[in-house]
CSV table of C-alpha atoms and ligand atoms in Angstrom, one decimal:
chain,number,residue,atom,x,y,z
A,1063,MET,CA,0.0,0.0,0.0
A,1064,THR,CA,1.4,3.4,-0.9
A,1065,GLU,CA,0.7,6.2,1.5
A,1066,VAL,CA,0.4,9.7,0.0
A,1067,GLN,CA,-0.4,12.6,2.2
A,1068,LEU,CA,0.4,15.5,-0.2
A,1069,GLN,CA,1.8,15.1,-3.6
A,1070,GLU,CA,2.3,17.5,-6.5
A,1071,ILE,CA,2.4,15.7,-9.8
A,1072,LYS,CA,3.4,17.1,-13.2
A,1073,LEU,CA,1.7,15.5,-16.1
A,1074,ASP,CA,3.1,15.7,-19.7
A,1075,PRO,CA,0.7,16.2,-22.6
A,1076,ASP,CA,-1.3,13.1,-23.5
A,1077,SER,CA,-0.7,11.4,-20.1
A,1078,GLU,CA,-3.0,10.6,-17.2
A,1079,LEU,CA,-2.8,10.2,-13.5
A,1080,ARG,CA,-4.6,7.1,-12.3
A,1081,PHE,CA,-5.5,6.5,-8.7
A,1082,GLU,CA,-7.8,4.5,-6.5
A,1083,VAL,CA,-9.3,5.1,-3.1
A,1084,GLU,CA,-9.7,1.8,-1.3
A,1085,THR,CA,-9.4,2.4,2.4
A,1086,LYS,CA,-12.7,2.6,4.2
A,1087,ASN,CA,-13.9,6.2,5.0
A,1088,GLU,CA,-11.0,7.7,3.2
A,1089,LYS,CA,-11.2,10.9,1.3
A,1090,VAL,CA,-8.7,12.1,-1.4
A,1091,VAL,CA,-8.7,15.6,-2.7
A,1092,LEU,CA,-7.5,16.6,-6.1
A,1093,GLU,CA,-6.7,20.0,-7.4
A,1094,VAL,CA,-5.4,21.3,-10.7
A,1095,LYS,CA,-2.7,23.8,-10.0
A,1096,SER,CA,-1.8,24.8,-13.5
A,1097,GLY,CA,-2.6,23.8,-17.1
A,1098,TYR,CA,-5.8,21.9,-18.2
A,1099,ALA,CA,-7.0,18.5,-17.2
A,1100,GLU,CA,-10.2,16.4,-17.6
A,1101,LEU,CA,-11.8,13.5,-15.8
A,1102,PHE,CA,-13.5,11.1,-18.2
A,1103,GLY,CA,-14.3,14.0,-20.5
A,1104,THR,CA,-15.4,16.6,-17.9
A,1105,GLU,CA,-13.0,19.6,-17.6
A,1106,LEU,CA,-11.6,20.2,-14.2
A,1107,VAL,CA,-11.7,23.7,-12.9
A,1108,LYS,CA,-8.3,25.1,-11.9
A,1109,GLY,CA,-7.9,25.7,-8.2
A,1110,LYS,CA,-11.1,23.9,-7.3
A,1111,PRO,CA,-10.7,20.9,-4.8
A,1112,TYR,CA,-12.5,17.7,-5.9
A,1113,GLU,CA,-13.2,15.0,-3.3
A,1114,PHE,CA,-13.0,11.3,-4.0
A,1115,HIS,CA,-14.2,8.7,-1.6
A,1116,THR,CA,-13.7,5.0,-1.0
A,1117,GLY,CA,-14.2,2.9,-4.1
A,1118,ALA,CA,-13.3,5.7,-6.5
A,1119,LYS,CA,-11.1,4.6,-9.5
A,1120,VAL,CA,-10.1,7.7,-11.4
A,1121,ALA,CA,-8.0,8.9,-14.3
A,1122,VAL,CA,-7.1,12.6,-14.7
A,1123,PHE,CA,-6.1,13.1,-18.3
A,1124,THR,CA,-4.4,16.1,-19.9
A,1125,TRP,CA,-4.1,17.0,-23.6
A,1126,HIS,CA,-1.7,19.9,-23.1
A,1127,GLY,CA,0.1,19.1,-19.8
A,1128,CYS,CA,-0.7,20.2,-16.2
A,1129,THR,CA,0.3,20.1,-12.6
A,1130,VAL,CA,-2.1,18.6,-10.1
A,1131,GLU,CA,-2.0,18.2,-6.3
A,1132,LEU,CA,-3.3,15.1,-4.6
A,1133,ARG,CA,-4.1,15.2,-0.8
A,1134,GLY,CA,-5.0,12.0,1.1
A,1135,ARG,CA,-4.2,8.3,1.0
A,1136,THR,CA,-4.5,6.5,-2.3
A,1137,GLU,CA,-4.2,2.7,-2.6
A,1138,VAL,CA,-2.6,3.0,-6.1
A,1139,SER,CA,-1.5,6.1,-7.9
A,1140,TYR,CA,0.7,6.4,-11.0
A,1141,VAL,CA,1.1,8.3,-14.2
A,1142,ALA,CA,0.4,6.5,-17.4
A,1143,LYS,CA,1.7,7.7,-20.8
A,1144,GLU,CA,0.0,5.1,-22.9
A,1145,THR,CA,-3.7,5.8,-23.1
A,1146,PRO,CA,-6.3,5.2,-25.9
A,1147,MET,CA,-7.6,8.8,-25.5
A,1148,VAL,CA,-6.4,9.9,-29.0
A,1149,VAL,CA,-8.4,6.9,-30.5
A,1150,TYR,CA,-11.4,7.9,-28.4
A,1151,LEU,CA,-11.1,11.5,-29.6
A,1152,ASN,CA,-11.0,10.3,-33.2
A,1153,VAL,CA,-14.3,8.4,-32.6
A,1154,HIS,CA,-15.8,11.6,-31.2
A,1155,ALA,CA,-14.6,13.5,-34.2
A,1156,ALA,CA,-16.2,11.0,-36.6
A,1157,LEU,CA,-19.5,11.1,-34.7
A,1158,GLU,CA,-19.3,14.9,-34.8
A,1159,GLN,CA,-19.0,14.8,-38.6
A,1160,GLN,CA,-22.1,12.7,-38.7
A,1161,ARG,CA,-24.0,15.2,-36.5
A,1162,VAL,CA,-23.0,18.0,-38.8
A,1163,ALA,CA,-24.2,16.0,-41.8
A,1164,ALA,CA,-27.5,15.2,-39.9
A,1165,GLU,CA,-28.0,18.9,-39.3
A,1166,HIS,CA,-27.5,19.8,-43.0
A,1167,GLU,CA,-29.6,17.0,-44.3
A,1168,ASN,CA,-32.3,17.3,-41.6
A,1169,THR,CA,-31.8,13.6,-40.6
A,1170,ARG,CA,-31.1,11.7,-37.4
A,1171,GLY,CA,-27.6,12.0,-35.8
A,1172,PRO,CA,-25.5,8.9,-35.1
A,1173,VAL,CA,-26.9,6.2,-32.8
A,1174,THR,CA,-23.9,4.6,-31.2
A,1175,MET,CA,-23.8,1.5,-29.0
A,1176,VAL,CA,-20.8,0.6,-26.8
A,1177,VAL,CA,-20.3,-3.1,-26.3
A,1178,GLY,CA,-17.7,-5.4,-24.7
A,1179,PRO,CA,-17.2,-7.8,-21.9
A,1180,GLY,CA,-17.2,-6.7,-18.2
A,1181,ASP,CA,-14.6,-4.3,-17.0
A,1182,VAL,CA,-13.3,-2.9,-20.3
A,1183,GLY,CA,-14.4,0.7,-19.7
A,1184,LYS,CA,-17.8,0.7,-21.6
A,1185,SER,CA,-19.4,3.1,-19.1
A,1186,THR,CA,-16.3,5.3,-19.1
A,1187,LEU,CA,-16.1,5.5,-22.9
A,1188,THR,CA,-19.9,6.3,-23.0
A,1189,LYS,CA,-19.3,9.1,-20.5
A,1190,ILE,CA,-16.3,10.5,-22.4
A,1191,LEU,CA,-18.2,10.6,-25.7
A,1192,LEU,CA,-21.2,12.2,-24.1
A,1193,ASN,CA,-19.1,14.8,-22.4
A,1194,TYR,CA,-17.2,15.7,-25.6
A,1195,ALA,CA,-20.5,16.0,-27.5
A,1196,VAL,CA,-22.1,18.3,-24.9
A,1197,ARG,CA,-18.9,20.4,-24.7
A,1198,MET,CA,-19.4,20.9,-28.5
A,1199,GLY,CA,-22.9,22.3,-27.8
A,1200,ARG,CA,-24.7,19.1,-28.6
A,1201,ARG,CA,-27.6,17.6,-26.6
A,1202,PRO,CA,-27.1,13.8,-27.0
A,1203,ILE,CA,-29.3,11.2,-25.4
A,1204,PHE,CA,-27.6,8.8,-23.0
A,1205,VAL,CA,-29.1,5.3,-22.8
A,1206,ASP,CA,-28.0,2.8,-20.2
A,1207,LEU,CA,-29.1,-0.8,-20.8
A,1208,ASP,CA,-26.8,-2.2,-18.1
A,1209,VAL,CA,-29.2,-3.5,-15.5
A,1210,GLY,CA,-26.4,-4.5,-13.2
A,1211,GLN,CA,-24.0,-1.5,-13.1
A,1212,GLY,CA,-26.0,1.2,-14.9
A,1213,HIS,CA,-25.6,4.9,-14.3
A,1214,ILE,CA,-29.1,6.3,-14.8
A,1215,SER,CA,-31.3,4.9,-12.0
A,1216,VAL,CA,-31.1,2.2,-9.4
A,1217,PRO,CA,-29.9,-1.3,-10.5
A,1218,GLY,CA,-32.6,-3.5,-12.1
A,1219,THR,CA,-33.7,-0.8,-14.5
A,1220,ILE,CA,-32.8,0.6,-17.9
A,1221,GLY,CA,-33.1,4.2,-18.7
A,1222,ALA,CA,-32.3,7.3,-20.8
A,1223,LEU,CA,-31.4,10.9,-20.2
A,1224,LEU,CA,-31.1,14.0,-22.3
A,1225,VAL,CA,-27.5,15.2,-21.6
A,1226,GLU,CA,-27.5,19.0,-21.4
A,1227,ARG,CA,-24.2,19.6,-19.5
A,1228,PRO,CA,-21.1,17.7,-18.8
A,1229,ALA,CA,-21.2,15.1,-16.0
A,1230,SER,CA,-20.4,16.6,-12.6
A,1231,ILE,CA,-17.2,15.1,-11.2
A,1232,GLU,CA,-18.9,14.0,-8.0
A,1233,GLU,CA,-22.4,13.3,-9.1
A,1234,GLY,CA,-22.3,12.2,-12.8
A,1235,PHE,CA,-24.9,13.4,-15.3
A,1236,SER,CA,-27.7,15.5,-14.0
A,1237,GLN,CA,-30.7,13.3,-13.4
A,1238,GLN,CA,-33.5,15.6,-14.5
A,1239,ALA,CA,-36.5,13.7,-15.8
A,1240,PRO,CA,-34.9,10.5,-16.8
A,1241,LEU,CA,-36.9,7.8,-18.6
A,1242,VAL,CA,-36.7,4.7,-16.5
A,1243,TYR,CA,-38.2,1.2,-17.1
A,1244,HIS,CA,-38.5,-1.6,-14.6
A,1245,PHE,CA,-36.7,-4.9,-15.0
A,1246,GLY,CA,-36.2,-6.0,-11.4
A,1247,HIS,CA,-33.1,-8.2,-11.8
A,1248,LYS,CA,-29.4,-7.6,-12.2
A,1249,SER,CA,-28.8,-9.6,-15.4
A,1250,PRO,CA,-30.9,-9.7,-18.6
A,1251,GLY,CA,-30.8,-13.5,-18.5
A,1252,ASP,CA,-33.2,-13.5,-15.5
A,1253,ASN,CA,-36.1,-12.6,-17.8
A,1254,LEU,CA,-35.0,-12.3,-21.4
A,1255,GLU,CA,-38.6,-11.7,-22.7
A,1256,LEU,CA,-39.1,-8.8,-20.3
A,1257,TYR,CA,-35.6,-7.3,-21.0
A,1258,ASN,CA,-36.1,-7.3,-24.8
A,1259,MET,CA,-39.6,-5.9,-24.4
A,1260,ILE,CA,-38.4,-2.9,-22.3
A,1261,VAL,CA,-35.4,-2.3,-24.6
A,1262,SER,CA,-37.8,-2.1,-27.6
A,1263,ARG,CA,-40.1,0.2,-25.7
A,1264,LEU,CA,-37.3,2.5,-24.6
A,1265,ALA,CA,-36.1,2.7,-28.2
A,1266,GLU,CA,-39.6,3.5,-29.4
A,1267,VAL,CA,-40.1,6.3,-26.9
A,1268,ILE,CA,-36.7,7.8,-27.7
A,1269,ALA,CA,-37.5,7.8,-31.4
A,1270,GLU,CA,-40.8,9.5,-30.7
A,1271,ARG,CA,-39.1,12.2,-28.5
A,1272,CYS,CA,-36.5,12.8,-31.2
A,1273,GLU,CA,-39.2,13.6,-33.6
A,1274,ASN,CA,-40.1,16.6,-31.4
A,1275,ASN,CA,-36.6,17.6,-30.5
A,1276,LYS,CA,-34.5,18.4,-33.5
A,1277,LYS,CA,-31.4,19.3,-31.4
A,1278,ALA,CA,-31.4,16.0,-29.6
A,1279,SER,CA,-32.2,14.1,-32.8
A,1280,THR,CA,-29.2,15.5,-34.7
A,1281,SER,CA,-26.9,15.0,-31.6
A,1282,GLY,CA,-27.7,11.3,-31.6
A,1283,VAL,CA,-27.8,8.6,-28.9
A,1284,ILE,CA,-25.0,6.8,-27.1
A,1285,ILE,CA,-25.9,3.5,-25.6
A,1286,ASN,CA,-24.1,1.7,-22.8
A,1287,THR,CA,-24.7,-2.1,-22.5
A,1288,CYS,CA,-24.2,-5.0,-20.2
A,1289,GLY,CA,-20.9,-7.0,-20.2
A,1290,TRP,CA,-22.7,-10.2,-21.1
A,1291,VAL,CA,-21.5,-10.8,-24.7
A,1292,LYS,CA,-21.5,-14.6,-25.2
A,1293,GLY,CA,-24.3,-16.9,-26.3
A,1294,THR,CA,-27.7,-15.5,-25.3
A,1295,GLY,CA,-25.9,-12.3,-24.2
A,1296,TYR,CA,-24.9,-11.8,-27.8
A,1297,LYS,CA,-28.5,-12.2,-29.0
A,1298,VAL,CA,-29.6,-9.6,-26.4
A,1299,LEU,CA,-27.0,-7.1,-27.9
A,1300,THR,CA,-28.1,-7.7,-31.4
A,1301,HIS,CA,-31.7,-7.3,-30.4
A,1302,ALA,CA,-30.8,-3.9,-28.8
A,1303,ALA,CA,-28.9,-2.9,-31.9
A,1304,GLN,CA,-32.0,-3.6,-34.0
A,1305,ALA,CA,-34.4,-2.0,-31.7
A,1306,PHE,CA,-32.4,1.3,-31.6
A,1307,GLU,CA,-31.5,1.0,-35.3
A,1308,VAL,CA,-27.9,1.7,-34.4
A,1309,ASP,CA,-25.5,3.2,-36.9
A,1310,VAL,CA,-22.2,2.6,-35.1
A,1311,ILE,CA,-21.2,-0.2,-32.7
A,1312,LEU,CA,-18.0,0.4,-30.7
A,1313,VAL,CA,-16.5,-2.9,-29.6
A,1314,LEU,CA,-14.1,-2.6,-26.7
A,1315,ASP,CA,-11.3,-5.2,-26.4
A,1316,ASN,CA,-12.9,-8.3,-27.8
A,1317,GLU,CA,-12.0,-9.5,-31.2
A,1318,ARG,CA,-14.4,-12.4,-31.3
A,1319,LEU,CA,-17.4,-10.1,-30.5
A,1320,TYR,CA,-16.1,-7.6,-33.1
A,1321,ASN,CA,-15.9,-10.3,-35.8
A,1322,GLU,CA,-19.3,-11.7,-34.9
A,1323,LEU,CA,-20.9,-8.3,-35.1
A,1324,LYS,CA,-19.2,-7.5,-38.4
A,1325,ARG,CA,-20.6,-10.8,-39.8
A,1326,ASP,CA,-24.1,-10.4,-38.5
A,1327,MET,CA,-24.9,-6.7,-38.6
A,1328,PRO,CA,-26.3,-5.1,-41.8
A,1329,LYS,CA,-23.7,-3.4,-44.0
A,1330,PHE,CA,-24.8,0.2,-43.1
A,1331,VAL,CA,-23.8,-0.4,-39.4
A,1332,LYS,CA,-20.2,0.6,-38.8
A,1333,VAL,CA,-18.6,-1.9,-36.4
A,1334,VAL,CA,-15.4,-0.4,-34.9
A,1335,TYR,CA,-12.8,-2.2,-32.8
A,1336,LEU,CA,-11.3,-0.1,-30.0
A,1337,PRO,CA,-8.6,-0.8,-27.4
A,1338,LYS,CA,-9.4,-0.7,-23.8
A,1339,SER,CA,-7.5,1.6,-21.4
A,1340,GLY,CA,-4.8,-0.1,-19.3
A,1341,GLY,CA,-6.3,1.9,-16.4
A,1342,VAL,CA,-9.7,0.2,-16.3
A,1343,VAL,CA,-9.9,-1.6,-13.0
A,1344,GLU,CA,-11.4,-5.1,-12.8
A,1345,ARG,CA,-14.1,-5.4,-10.1
A,1346,SER,CA,-14.8,-8.5,-8.0
A,1347,SER,CA,-18.4,-9.7,-7.6
A,1348,THR,CA,-18.3,-8.2,-4.0
A,1349,GLN,CA,-17.2,-4.8,-5.4
A,1350,ARG,CA,-20.0,-5.0,-8.0
A,1351,ALA,CA,-22.6,-5.8,-5.2
A,1352,GLU,CA,-21.2,-2.9,-3.2
A,1353,ALA,CA,-21.5,-0.6,-6.2
A,1354,ARG,CA,-25.2,-1.7,-6.6
A,1355,ASP,CA,-25.8,-1.1,-3.0
A,1356,ALA,CA,-24.2,2.3,-3.2
A,1357,ARG,CA,-26.4,3.4,-6.1
A,1358,ILE,CA,-29.6,2.4,-4.1
A,1359,ARG,CA,-28.3,4.3,-1.0
A,1360,GLU,CA,-27.6,7.3,-3.2
A,1361,TYR,CA,-31.1,7.2,-4.6
A,1362,PHE,CA,-32.6,7.5,-1.1
A,1363,TYR,CA,-29.9,9.5,0.8
A,1364,GLY,CA,-28.2,11.5,-2.0
A,1365,ASN,CA,-24.5,12.0,-2.6
A,1366,ARG,CA,-23.0,15.4,-2.3
A,1367,THR,CA,-26.4,16.9,-1.7
A,1368,PRO,CA,-27.9,14.9,1.1
A,1369,TYR,CA,-31.5,13.8,0.8
A,1370,TYR,CA,-33.8,13.0,3.8
A,1371,PRO,CA,-36.1,10.1,2.9
A,1372,HIS,CA,-39.2,9.4,4.9
A,1373,SER,CA,-40.1,6.2,6.7
A,1374,PHE,CA,-43.7,5.3,7.5
A,1375,ASP,CA,-46.0,2.3,7.9
A,1376,VAL,CA,-48.6,1.3,5.3
A,1377,LYS,CA,-51.4,-1.2,5.6
A,1378,PHE,CA,-51.1,-4.2,3.3
A,1379,SER,CA,-54.6,-3.5,2.1
A,1380,ASP,CA,-53.4,-0.1,0.8
A,1381,LEU,CA,-50.7,-1.5,-1.4
A,1382,LYS,CA,-50.9,-2.9,-4.9
A,1383,ILE,CA,-47.7,-4.9,-5.3
A,1384,TYR,CA,-47.1,-7.0,-8.4
A,1385,LYS,CA,-44.2,-9.1,-9.6
A,1386,VAL,CA,-43.5,-9.6,-13.3
A,1387,GLY,CA,-43.6,-13.2,-14.7
A,1388,ALA,CA,-46.1,-15.9,-13.9
A,1389,PRO,CA,-44.9,-19.5,-13.7
A,1390,SER,CA,-44.4,-20.7,-17.2
A,1391,LEU,CA,-46.7,-23.5,-18.6
A,1392,PRO,CA,-46.1,-25.5,-21.7
A,1393,ASP,CA,-47.7,-23.9,-24.9
A,1394,SER,CA,-50.2,-26.7,-25.0
A,1395,CYS,CA,-51.6,-25.6,-21.7
A,1396,MET,CA,-51.9,-22.0,-22.5
A,1397,PRO,CA,-55.3,-20.3,-23.5
A,1398,LEU,CA,-55.8,-20.0,-27.3
A,1399,GLY,CA,-53.6,-17.4,-28.9
A,1400,MET,CA,-51.1,-17.1,-26.0
A,1401,ARG,CA,-47.6,-18.4,-25.8
A,1402,SER,CA,-45.9,-19.6,-22.7
A,1403,SER,CA,-43.3,-16.8,-23.1
A,1404,ASP,CA,-46.1,-14.3,-22.7
A,1405,ALA,CA,-46.3,-15.4,-19.0
A,1406,LEU,CA,-42.9,-13.9,-18.5
A,1407,THR,CA,-44.2,-10.4,-19.0
A,1408,ARG,CA,-47.4,-10.8,-17.1
A,1409,LEU,CA,-48.1,-9.1,-13.8
A,1410,VAL,CA,-48.9,-11.3,-10.9
A,1411,PRO,CA,-50.0,-10.0,-7.4
A,1412,ALA,CA,-47.3,-10.4,-4.8
A,1413,TRP,CA,-48.9,-11.2,-1.4
A,1414,PRO,CA,-47.3,-9.5,1.5
A,1415,SER,CA,-44.9,-11.8,3.4
A,1416,PRO,CA,-41.7,-11.4,5.5
A,1417,SER,CA,-39.7,-12.2,2.3
A,1418,LEU,CA,-40.6,-8.7,1.1
A,1419,ALA,CA,-38.4,-7.1,3.8
A,1420,HIS,CA,-35.5,-5.1,2.3
A,1421,ARG,CA,-36.8,-5.4,-1.3
A,1422,VAL,CA,-36.8,-2.4,-3.6
A,1423,LEU,CA,-40.2,-1.6,-5.2
A,1424,ALA,CA,-40.6,0.4,-8.3
A,1425,VAL,CA,-43.4,3.0,-8.3
A,1426,SER,CA,-45.2,3.0,-11.6
A,1427,PHE,CA,-47.0,6.0,-13.1
A,1428,ALA,CA,-49.7,3.5,-14.2
A,1429,PRO,CA,-52.7,3.4,-11.8
A,1430,SER,CA,-53.7,-0.2,-12.4
A,1431,PRO,CA,-52.1,-3.4,-13.6
A,1432,ASP,CA,-54.1,-3.3,-16.9
A,1433,ASP,CA,-52.5,0.0,-17.9
A,1434,HIS,CA,-49.4,-1.2,-19.8
A,1435,VAL,CA,-47.4,-0.9,-16.6
A,1436,LEU,CA,-44.2,-2.3,-18.1
A,1437,ALA,CA,-44.3,0.0,-21.0
A,1438,THR,CA,-44.8,3.0,-18.7
A,1439,ASN,CA,-42.0,5.2,-17.3
A,1440,LEU,CA,-41.3,4.8,-13.6
A,1441,ALA,CA,-42.1,7.5,-11.0
A,1442,GLY,CA,-39.5,6.4,-8.5
A,1443,PHE,CA,-38.7,3.7,-6.0
A,1444,VAL,CA,-39.4,2.8,-2.4
A,1445,CYS,CA,-37.8,0.2,-0.2
A,1446,VAL,CA,-39.6,-2.2,2.3
A,1447,THR,CA,-37.6,-1.9,5.5
A,1448,ALA,CA,-39.8,-4.1,7.7
A,1449,VAL,CA,-42.9,-6.4,7.4
A,1450,ASP,CA,-45.2,-6.8,10.4
A,1451,MET,CA,-47.5,-9.8,9.7
A,1452,ASP,CA,-49.4,-9.4,12.9
A,1453,ARG,CA,-50.4,-5.8,12.3
A,1454,GLN,CA,-50.6,-6.4,8.6
A,1455,THR,CA,-48.4,-3.4,7.8
A,1456,MET,CA,-45.1,-2.7,6.1
A,1457,THR,CA,-42.5,0.0,6.9
A,1458,ILE,CA,-41.6,1.9,3.8
A,1459,LEU,CA,-38.6,4.1,3.0
A,1460,SER,CA,-39.6,6.6,0.5
A,1461,PRO,CA,-38.2,9.9,-1.0
A,1462,GLN,CA,-41.7,11.3,-0.7
A,1463,PRO,CA,-43.6,11.9,2.4
A,1464,ARG,CA,-46.7,9.7,2.7
A,1465,PRO,CA,-49.1,8.8,1.4
A,1466,LEU,CA,-47.8,6.6,-1.4
A,1467,PRO,CA,-49.5,7.4,-4.7
A,1468,ASP,CA,-52.4,5.1,-5.6
A,1469,THR,CA,-50.4,3.2,-8.2
A,1470,VAL,CA,-48.9,-0.1,-9.0
A,1471,LEU,CA,-45.7,-1.1,-7.2
A,1472,LEU,CA,-43.4,-3.5,-8.9
A,1473,LEU,CA,-41.3,-6.0,-6.9
A,1474,SER,CA,-37.6,-6.1,-7.6
A,1475,ASP,CA,-35.1,-8.9,-6.8
A,1476,LEU,CA,-32.8,-6.2,-5.6
A,1477,GLN,CA,-32.4,-5.8,-1.9
A,1478,TYR,CA,-31.2,-2.9,0.2
A,1479,MET,CA,-30.5,-3.0,3.9
A,1480,ASP,CA,-31.3,0.4,5.3
A,1481,ASN,CA,-28.8,0.9,8.1
A,1482,HIS,CA,-28.3,4.6,7.6
B,576,ATP,P1,-19.2,-3.1,-16.5
B,576,ATP,O1,-19.2,-4.2,-17.4
B,576,ATP,O2,-19.2,-3.5,-15.1
B,576,ATP,O3,-20.3,-2.1,-16.8
B,576,ATP,P2,-17.4,-1.3,-17.8
B,576,ATP,O4,-16.8,-2.1,-18.9
B,576,ATP,O5,-18.5,-0.3,-18.1
B,576,ATP,O6,-17.8,-2.3,-16.6
B,576,ATP,P3,-16.2,0.9,-16.4
B,576,ATP,O7,-17.3,1.0,-15.4
B,576,ATP,O8,-16.2,2.0,-17.5
B,576,ATP,O9,-16.2,-0.5,-17.1
B,576,ATP,O10,-14.8,0.9,-15.7
B,576,ATP,C1,-14.5,0.1,-14.6
B,576,ATP,C2,-13.7,0.9,-13.5
B,576,ATP,O11,-12.5,1.4,-14.0
B,576,ATP,C3,-14.5,2.2,-13.1
B,576,ATP,O12,-14.5,2.3,-11.7
B,576,ATP,C4,-13.8,3.3,-13.8
B,576,ATP,O13,-13.8,4.5,-13.0
B,576,ATP,C5,-12.3,2.8,-13.8
B,576,ATP,N1,-11.6,3.3,-15.0
B,576,ATP,C6,-11.9,3.4,-16.2
B,576,ATP,N2,-11.0,3.9,-17.0
B,576,ATP,C7,-9.9,4.2,-16.2
B,576,ATP,C8,-8.6,4.7,-16.3
B,576,ATP,N3,-8.2,5.1,-17.5
B,576,ATP,N4,-7.8,4.8,-15.2
B,576,ATP,C9,-8.3,4.5,-14.0
B,576,ATP,N5,-9.5,3.9,-13.8
B,576,ATP,C10,-10.3,3.8,-14.8
């Protein structure tokens, strides 16, 4: 372990300072003293201290050279001269050309999908490309299809955001009015039918919104995906590519996936192979679980800006909780005109029981289970913190004061232990 209390580091042009904060309850402060630097595409303000907490894995890159100061204890910290940033900048320049052409010809801007196995820097590349686009005055749409480690809402959802300013260093992209759809599991494989259905729905809604927002439409879409790329995972990716009618697929660090996509995608889809950054840090399943937990905690309690959620008891009889997916029967046992796979996207009432404790519930905008609940944007989330079978009540953690809206609640597999 290296112990750094205060360090001034000079970075040459085209190099980056990488560091990780691992120690529990540790805080590291970074400040640019001179020159220009950026963090995953967001420019850092000279003289402004930025705080990083436990779990942060960061790269401060500079195109022109700079001096930075690092205060606090980092587990790892080193300067790397080899980075793929020039390649990523070229990708941005190519996308920008397509945006200019879209503006002139009054067509749609590039729809780009970033794919690759786990821990190759898909989310980071997505962020860099969005930041570069918005810094050029564009308004791209960010789509996150990663239900395990997504960056739009809580895990177990997919979503989209209109990006109007660069990501904040501490809090990421501004979360104003995101489109969020319920999935309820952390891998698409847990309910493929449902996953493909909500991906198609999200693509449809974005296409509709782009028709009414020319700026967003010419700026294009950048889609982050899950790291599941083999077998059925590959089919999930090609389905998403079709649903969003992608123009460009950026494949990070996987030649097999690159060749498969080149073979299977229509000719007008540009499939581009990109190297991964040597700085991308692999995460263990425990770290992934912790990251999921942290996202749910952040939803209820905030990050830099603290939120104060409410906790209250609700009678079982006042709740309409459903889970998605009825037990599947063979096709021969299904009513006429229905397939057994239809059952996977059906809502089934979830009866209150102690097993609901610590589960996340998605709050739908739909008032009743017949109202296309799964195709409807989510209003938010609550978490069941306790179930009292004797009193027939549940204790609910919610960003809103009571009462809960009279809408459908969707049960998620994801759990959150509220020990705040
Ligand atoms: P997943 O499959 O889990 O979604 P991913 O492929 O999207 O992973 P990222 O989340 O982009 O990978 O990156 C993994 C981790 O590596 C992140 O914590 C990110 O901050 C860190 N990271 C990315 N690029 C660098 C870099 N150049 N230097 C240091 N850390 C980096």
